[in-house]
CSV table of C-alpha atoms in Angstrom, one decimal:
chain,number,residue,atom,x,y,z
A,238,UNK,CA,130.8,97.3,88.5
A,239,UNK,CA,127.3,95.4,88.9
A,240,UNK,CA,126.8,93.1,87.1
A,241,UNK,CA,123.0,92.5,85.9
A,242,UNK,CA,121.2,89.5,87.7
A,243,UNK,CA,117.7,88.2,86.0
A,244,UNK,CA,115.2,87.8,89.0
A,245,UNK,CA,112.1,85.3,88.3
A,246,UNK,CA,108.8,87.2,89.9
A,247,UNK,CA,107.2,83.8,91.3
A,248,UNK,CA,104.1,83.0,89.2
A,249,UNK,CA,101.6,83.2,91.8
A,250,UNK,CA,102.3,86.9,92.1
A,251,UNK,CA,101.3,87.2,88.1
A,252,UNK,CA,98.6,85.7,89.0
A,253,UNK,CA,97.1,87.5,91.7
A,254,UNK,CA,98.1,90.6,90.1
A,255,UNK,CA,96.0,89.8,86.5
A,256,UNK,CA,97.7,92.7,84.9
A,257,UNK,CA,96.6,93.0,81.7
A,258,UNK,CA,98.9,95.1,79.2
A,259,UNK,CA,97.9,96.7,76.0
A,260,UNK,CA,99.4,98.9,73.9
A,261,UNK,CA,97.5,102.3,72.9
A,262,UNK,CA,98.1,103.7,69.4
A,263,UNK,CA,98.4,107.0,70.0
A,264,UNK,CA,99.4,109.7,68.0
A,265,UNK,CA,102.2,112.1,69.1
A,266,UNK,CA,101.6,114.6,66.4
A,267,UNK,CA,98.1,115.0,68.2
A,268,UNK,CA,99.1,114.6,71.6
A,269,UNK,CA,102.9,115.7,71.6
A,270,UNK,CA,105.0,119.0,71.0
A,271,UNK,CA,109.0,118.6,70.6
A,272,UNK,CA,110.2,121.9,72.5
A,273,UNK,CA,113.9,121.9,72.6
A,274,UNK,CA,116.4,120.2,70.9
A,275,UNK,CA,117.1,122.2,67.2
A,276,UNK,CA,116.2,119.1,65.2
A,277,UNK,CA,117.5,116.6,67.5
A,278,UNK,CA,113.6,115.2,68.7
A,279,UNK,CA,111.7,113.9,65.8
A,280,UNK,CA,108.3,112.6,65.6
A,281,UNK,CA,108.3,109.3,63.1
A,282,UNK,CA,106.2,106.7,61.5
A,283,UNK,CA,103.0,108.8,61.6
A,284,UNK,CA,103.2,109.6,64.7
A,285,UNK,CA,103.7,106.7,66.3
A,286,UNK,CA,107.4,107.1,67.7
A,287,UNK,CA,109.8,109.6,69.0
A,288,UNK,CA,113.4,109.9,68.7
A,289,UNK,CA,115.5,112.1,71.0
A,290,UNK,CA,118.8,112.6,70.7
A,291,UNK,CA,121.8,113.7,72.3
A,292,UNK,CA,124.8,115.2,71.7
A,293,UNK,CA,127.8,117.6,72.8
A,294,UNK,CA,126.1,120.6,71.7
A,295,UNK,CA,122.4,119.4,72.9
A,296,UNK,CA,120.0,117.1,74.3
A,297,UNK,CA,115.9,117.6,73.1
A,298,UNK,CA,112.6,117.2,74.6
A,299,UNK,CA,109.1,117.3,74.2
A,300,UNK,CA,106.3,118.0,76.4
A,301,UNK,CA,102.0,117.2,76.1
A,302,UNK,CA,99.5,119.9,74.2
A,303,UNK,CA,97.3,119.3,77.1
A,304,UNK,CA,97.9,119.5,81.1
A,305,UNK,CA,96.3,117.3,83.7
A,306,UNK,CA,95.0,116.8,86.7
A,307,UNK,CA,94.8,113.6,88.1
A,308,UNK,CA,94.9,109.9,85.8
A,309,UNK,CA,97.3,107.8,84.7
A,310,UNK,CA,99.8,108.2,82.3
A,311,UNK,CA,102.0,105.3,81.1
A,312,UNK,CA,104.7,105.5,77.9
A,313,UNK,CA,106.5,102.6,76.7
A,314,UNK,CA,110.2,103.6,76.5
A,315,UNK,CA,113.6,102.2,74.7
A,316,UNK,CA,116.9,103.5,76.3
A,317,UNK,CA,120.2,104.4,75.1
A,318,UNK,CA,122.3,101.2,74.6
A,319,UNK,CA,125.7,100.9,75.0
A,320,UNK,CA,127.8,103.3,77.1
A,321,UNK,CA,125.2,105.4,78.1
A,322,UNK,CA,127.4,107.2,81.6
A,323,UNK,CA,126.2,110.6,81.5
A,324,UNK,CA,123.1,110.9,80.0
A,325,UNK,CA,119.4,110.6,81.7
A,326,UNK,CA,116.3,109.9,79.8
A,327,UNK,CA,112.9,111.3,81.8
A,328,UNK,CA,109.5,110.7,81.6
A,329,UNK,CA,107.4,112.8,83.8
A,330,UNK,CA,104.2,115.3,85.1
A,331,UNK,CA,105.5,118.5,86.4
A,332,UNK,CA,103.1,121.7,86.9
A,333,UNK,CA,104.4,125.6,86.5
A,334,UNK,CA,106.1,128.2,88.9
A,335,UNK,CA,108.4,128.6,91.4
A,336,UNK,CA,106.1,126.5,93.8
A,337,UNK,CA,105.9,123.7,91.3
A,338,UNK,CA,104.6,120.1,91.6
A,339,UNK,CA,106.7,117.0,89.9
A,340,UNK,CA,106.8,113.4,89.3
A,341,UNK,CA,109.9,111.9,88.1
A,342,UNK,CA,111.0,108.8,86.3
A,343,UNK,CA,114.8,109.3,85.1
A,344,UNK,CA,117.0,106.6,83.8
A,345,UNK,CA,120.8,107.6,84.4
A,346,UNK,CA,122.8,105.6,82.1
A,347,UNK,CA,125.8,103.9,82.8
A,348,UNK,CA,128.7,102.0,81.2
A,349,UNK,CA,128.7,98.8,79.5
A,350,UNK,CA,127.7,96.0,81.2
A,351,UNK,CA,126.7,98.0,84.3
A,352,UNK,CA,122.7,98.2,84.9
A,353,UNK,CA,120.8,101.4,84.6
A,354,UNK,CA,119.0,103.2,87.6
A,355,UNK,CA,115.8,104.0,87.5
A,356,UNK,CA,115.9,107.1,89.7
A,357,UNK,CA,112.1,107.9,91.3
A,358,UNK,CA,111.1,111.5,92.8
A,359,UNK,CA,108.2,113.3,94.1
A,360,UNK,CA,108.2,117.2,94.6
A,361,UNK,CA,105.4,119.2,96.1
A,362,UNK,CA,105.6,123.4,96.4
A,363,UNK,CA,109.1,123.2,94.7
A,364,UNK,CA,110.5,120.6,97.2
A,365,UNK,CA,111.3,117.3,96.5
A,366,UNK,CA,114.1,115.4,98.0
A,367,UNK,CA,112.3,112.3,98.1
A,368,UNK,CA,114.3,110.1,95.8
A,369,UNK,CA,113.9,106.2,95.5
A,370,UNK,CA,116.2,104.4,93.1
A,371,UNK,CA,116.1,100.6,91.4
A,372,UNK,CA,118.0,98.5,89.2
A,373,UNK,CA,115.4,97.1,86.5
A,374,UNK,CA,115.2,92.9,85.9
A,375,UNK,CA,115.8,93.1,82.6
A,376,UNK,CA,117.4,95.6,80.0
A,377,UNK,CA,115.9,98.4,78.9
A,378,UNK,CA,117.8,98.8,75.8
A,379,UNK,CA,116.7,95.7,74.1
A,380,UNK,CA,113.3,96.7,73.4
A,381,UNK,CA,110.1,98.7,74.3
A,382,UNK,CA,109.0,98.5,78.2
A,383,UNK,CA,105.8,100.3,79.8
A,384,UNK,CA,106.2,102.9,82.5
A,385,UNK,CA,103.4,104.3,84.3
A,386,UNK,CA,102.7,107.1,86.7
A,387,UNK,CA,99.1,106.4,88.3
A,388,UNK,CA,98.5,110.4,89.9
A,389,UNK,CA,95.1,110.7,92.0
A,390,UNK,CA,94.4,112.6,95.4
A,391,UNK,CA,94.8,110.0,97.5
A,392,UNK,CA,98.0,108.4,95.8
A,393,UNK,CA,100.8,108.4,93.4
A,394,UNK,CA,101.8,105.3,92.4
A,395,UNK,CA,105.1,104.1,89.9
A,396,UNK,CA,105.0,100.6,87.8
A,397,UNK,CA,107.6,99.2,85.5
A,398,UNK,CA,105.4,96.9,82.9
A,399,UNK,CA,102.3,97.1,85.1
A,400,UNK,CA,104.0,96.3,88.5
A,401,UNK,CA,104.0,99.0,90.9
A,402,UNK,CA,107.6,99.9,92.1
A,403,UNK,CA,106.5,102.5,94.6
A,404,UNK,CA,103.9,104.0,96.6
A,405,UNK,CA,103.6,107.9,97.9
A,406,UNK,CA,100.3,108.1,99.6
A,407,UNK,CA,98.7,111.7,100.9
A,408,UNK,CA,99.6,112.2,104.6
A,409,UNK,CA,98.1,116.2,104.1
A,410,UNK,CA,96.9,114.7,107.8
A,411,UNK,CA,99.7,114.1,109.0
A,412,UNK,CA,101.6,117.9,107.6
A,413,UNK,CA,102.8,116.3,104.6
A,414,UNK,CA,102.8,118.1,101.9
A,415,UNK,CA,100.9,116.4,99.0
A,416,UNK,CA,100.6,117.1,95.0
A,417,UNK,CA,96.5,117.3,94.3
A,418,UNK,CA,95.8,120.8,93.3
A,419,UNK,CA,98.6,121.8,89.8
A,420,UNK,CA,97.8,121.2,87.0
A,421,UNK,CA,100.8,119.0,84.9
A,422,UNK,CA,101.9,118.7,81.2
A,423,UNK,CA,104.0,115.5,80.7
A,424,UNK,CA,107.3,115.6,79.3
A,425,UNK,CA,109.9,113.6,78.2
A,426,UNK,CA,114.1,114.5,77.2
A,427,UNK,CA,117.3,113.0,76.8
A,428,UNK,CA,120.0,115.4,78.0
A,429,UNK,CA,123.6,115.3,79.7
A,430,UNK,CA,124.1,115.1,83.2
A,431,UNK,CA,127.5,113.7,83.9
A,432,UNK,CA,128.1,116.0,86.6
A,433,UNK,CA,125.9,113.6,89.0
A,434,UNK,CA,124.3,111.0,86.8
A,435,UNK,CA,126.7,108.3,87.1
A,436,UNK,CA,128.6,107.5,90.0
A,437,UNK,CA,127.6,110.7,91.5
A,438,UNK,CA,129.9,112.2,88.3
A,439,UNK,CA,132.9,110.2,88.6
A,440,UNK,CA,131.9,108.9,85.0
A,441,UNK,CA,131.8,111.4,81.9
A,442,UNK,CA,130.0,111.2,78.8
A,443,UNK,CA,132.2,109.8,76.2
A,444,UNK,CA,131.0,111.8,73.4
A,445,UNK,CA,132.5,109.4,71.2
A,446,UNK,CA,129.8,107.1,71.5
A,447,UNK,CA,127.0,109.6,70.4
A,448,UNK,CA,124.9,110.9,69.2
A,449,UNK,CA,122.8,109.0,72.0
A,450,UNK,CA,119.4,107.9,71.4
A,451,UNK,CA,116.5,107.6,73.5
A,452,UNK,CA,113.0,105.9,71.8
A,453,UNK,CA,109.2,106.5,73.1
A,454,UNK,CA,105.9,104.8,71.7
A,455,UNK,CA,102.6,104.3,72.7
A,456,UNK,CA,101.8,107.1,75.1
A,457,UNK,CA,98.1,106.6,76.9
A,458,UNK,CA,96.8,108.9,78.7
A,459,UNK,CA,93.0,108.1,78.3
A,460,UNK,CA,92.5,107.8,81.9
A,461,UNK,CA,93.6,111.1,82.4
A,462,UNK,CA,91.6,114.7,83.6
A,463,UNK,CA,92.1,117.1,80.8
A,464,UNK,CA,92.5,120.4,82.7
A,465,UNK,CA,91.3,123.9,80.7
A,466,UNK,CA,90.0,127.2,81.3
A,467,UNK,CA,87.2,128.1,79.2
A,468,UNK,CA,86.0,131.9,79.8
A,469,UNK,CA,88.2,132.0,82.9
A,470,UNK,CA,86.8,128.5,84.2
A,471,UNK,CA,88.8,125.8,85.0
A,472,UNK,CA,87.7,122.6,84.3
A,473,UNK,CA,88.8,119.3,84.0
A,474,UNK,CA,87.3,116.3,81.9
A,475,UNK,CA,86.0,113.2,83.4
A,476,UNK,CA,88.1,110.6,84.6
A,477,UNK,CA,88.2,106.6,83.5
A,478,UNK,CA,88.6,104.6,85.9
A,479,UNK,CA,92.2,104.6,87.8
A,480,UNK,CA,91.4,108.6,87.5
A,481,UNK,CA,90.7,110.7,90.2
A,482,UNK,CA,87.2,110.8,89.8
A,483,UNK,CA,87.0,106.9,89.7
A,484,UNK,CA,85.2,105.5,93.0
A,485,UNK,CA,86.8,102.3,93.0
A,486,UNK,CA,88.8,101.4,96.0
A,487,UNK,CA,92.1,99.7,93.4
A,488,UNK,CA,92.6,103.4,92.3
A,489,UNK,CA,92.3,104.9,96.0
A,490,UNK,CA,94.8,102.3,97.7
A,491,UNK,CA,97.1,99.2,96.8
A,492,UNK,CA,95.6,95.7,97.3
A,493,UNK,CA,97.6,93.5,98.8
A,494,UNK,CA,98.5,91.4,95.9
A,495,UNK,CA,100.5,94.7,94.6
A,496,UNK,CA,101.4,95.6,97.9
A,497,UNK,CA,103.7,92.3,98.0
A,498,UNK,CA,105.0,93.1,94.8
A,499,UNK,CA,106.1,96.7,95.7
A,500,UNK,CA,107.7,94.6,98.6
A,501,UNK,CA,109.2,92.0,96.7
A,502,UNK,CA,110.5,94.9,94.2
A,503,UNK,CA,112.2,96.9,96.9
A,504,UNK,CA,113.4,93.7,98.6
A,505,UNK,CA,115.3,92.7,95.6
A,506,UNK,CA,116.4,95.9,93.0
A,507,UNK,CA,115.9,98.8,95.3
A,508,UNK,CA,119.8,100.6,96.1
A,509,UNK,CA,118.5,103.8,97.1
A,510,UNK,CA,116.1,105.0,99.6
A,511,UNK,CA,115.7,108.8,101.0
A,512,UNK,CA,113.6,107.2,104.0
A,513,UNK,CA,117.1,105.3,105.3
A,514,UNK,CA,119.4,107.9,104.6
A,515,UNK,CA,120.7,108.2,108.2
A,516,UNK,CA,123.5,110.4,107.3
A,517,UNK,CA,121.2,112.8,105.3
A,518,UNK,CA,118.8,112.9,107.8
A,519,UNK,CA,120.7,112.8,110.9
A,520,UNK,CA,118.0,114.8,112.9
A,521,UNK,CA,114.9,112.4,112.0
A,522,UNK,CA,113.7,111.1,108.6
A,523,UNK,CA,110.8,113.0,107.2
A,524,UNK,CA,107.4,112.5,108.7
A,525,UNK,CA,106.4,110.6,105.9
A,526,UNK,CA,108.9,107.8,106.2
A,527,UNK,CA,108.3,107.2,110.3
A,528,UNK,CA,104.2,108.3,110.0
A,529,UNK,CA,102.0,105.1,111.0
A,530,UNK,CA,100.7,104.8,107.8
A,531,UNK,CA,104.3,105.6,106.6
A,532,UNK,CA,105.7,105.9,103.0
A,533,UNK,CA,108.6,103.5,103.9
A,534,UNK,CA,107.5,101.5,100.5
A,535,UNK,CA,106.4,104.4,98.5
């Protein structure tokens, strides 16, 4: 068992950073369709909340009207509490096909008292292997907490409650292969995967706990390219700024300030990195993770 620990970020950090958050009334029976699920995902409060649930029979989902290319996407999120082992809640972009391009947050519950992992992955052409992991400072069963996927073509970048977590820049230079051209819906889903969720699968779901739970709110994708074909046209809408269209430098690359705190992040919660796994990759680490301008912190 580990138990939680509550780090302090040191102030100055805040301060540097300025991150400003605000919540974004949006309204999932606009923006949202549940998919799966047989009743167990339910849009509430006039659209301003979803529930998904899990039990033995089922998990549910839901997924965006709209696909995207490019912007930034955050969703504020509420976990299952309790004994959670076995279940995952996701929030992520993924495009269609057999060649498809994704970008994961998953949250694989745990037992009481143990923390959750916030499980991170990137695929491009159907390939990912590229997990990071990270325990969270706080718990994210108490309340509401913002998760954000910032998606552009020269970086994809992961925060927790506006502070990035991780960084995977585009090396197409260097032969690595990079997400830019897919268009992606977003989805979210609660479902059961206690064959590897928790503890690799040593822990089961006890169903006696259910049904589980999972809460979202406040999804924001206003800085996002609406993609669309119009009289076989594609075409996306203009991006805000963070966008892929936006010329400012912050959405192109990481200022220092929030390159320290993707340092001080992985420093302190990370347990999980595909760019140390010696034993996976016993015959060299992926360019990406020994390139000069390497992915070690993304």
């Amino acid at each position: 068992m580990v138990s939680r620990t509550l780090f302090v970020m040191p102030l100055s950090i805040f301060v540097c950073l300025n991150i400003l958050l605000v919540a974004h009334a949006s309204d999932f029976n606009q923006d949202i369709d549940i998919t799966w699920g047989d009743g167990r995902g339910s849009i509430l409060n006039n659209g301003t909340l979803i529930n998904l649930a899990l039990d033995q029979s089922s998990g549910s989902g839901f997924q965006s009207k709209a696909e995207y290319l490019h912007g930034k996407f955050d969703m504020q999120i509420k976990l299952v509490p309790g004994n959670s082992a076995g279940t995952v809640t996701t929030f992520y972009l993924k495009s269609q096909g057999l060649t498809w391009d994704e970008i994961d947050f998953e949250f694989l519950g745990n037992v009481s008292g143990d923390p959750y992992i916030l499980h991170t992955n990137v695929y491009t052409q159907g390939k990912g292997d590229r997990e990071q992991q990270f325990y969270l400072w706080f718990d994210p069963t108490a309340e509401f907490h913002n998760y954000s996927i910032l998606w552009n073509p020269s970086h994809i970048v992961f925060y927790v409650d506006g502070k990035p977590i991780r960084e995977f820049k585009n090396l197409e230079a260097m032969d690595v292969a990079y997400p830019k051209s897919q268009p992606m819906r977003m989805y979210g889903s609660l479902w059961n995967a206690d064959d590897w969720a928790t503890r690799g699968g040593l822990v089961k779901t006890n169903w006696s706990q259910g049904p589980f739970v999972a809460s979202f709110m406040n999804y924001n994708s206003d800085n996002a390219c609406v993609w669309s074909i119009n009289n076989g046209t594609t075409t996306t809408t203009p991006c805000s700024p963070g966008g892929s269209s936006s010329s400012s430098s912050s959405s192109r690359r990481m200022d220092s300030s929030r390159q320290k705190i993707i340092r001080w992040v992985q420093r302190k919660f990370m347990v999980y990195n595909y760019c140390k796994d010696k034993k996976r990759f016993s015959q060299g680490f992926p360019v990406e993770c020994t390139a000069k301008n390497k992915n070690k912190t993304s």
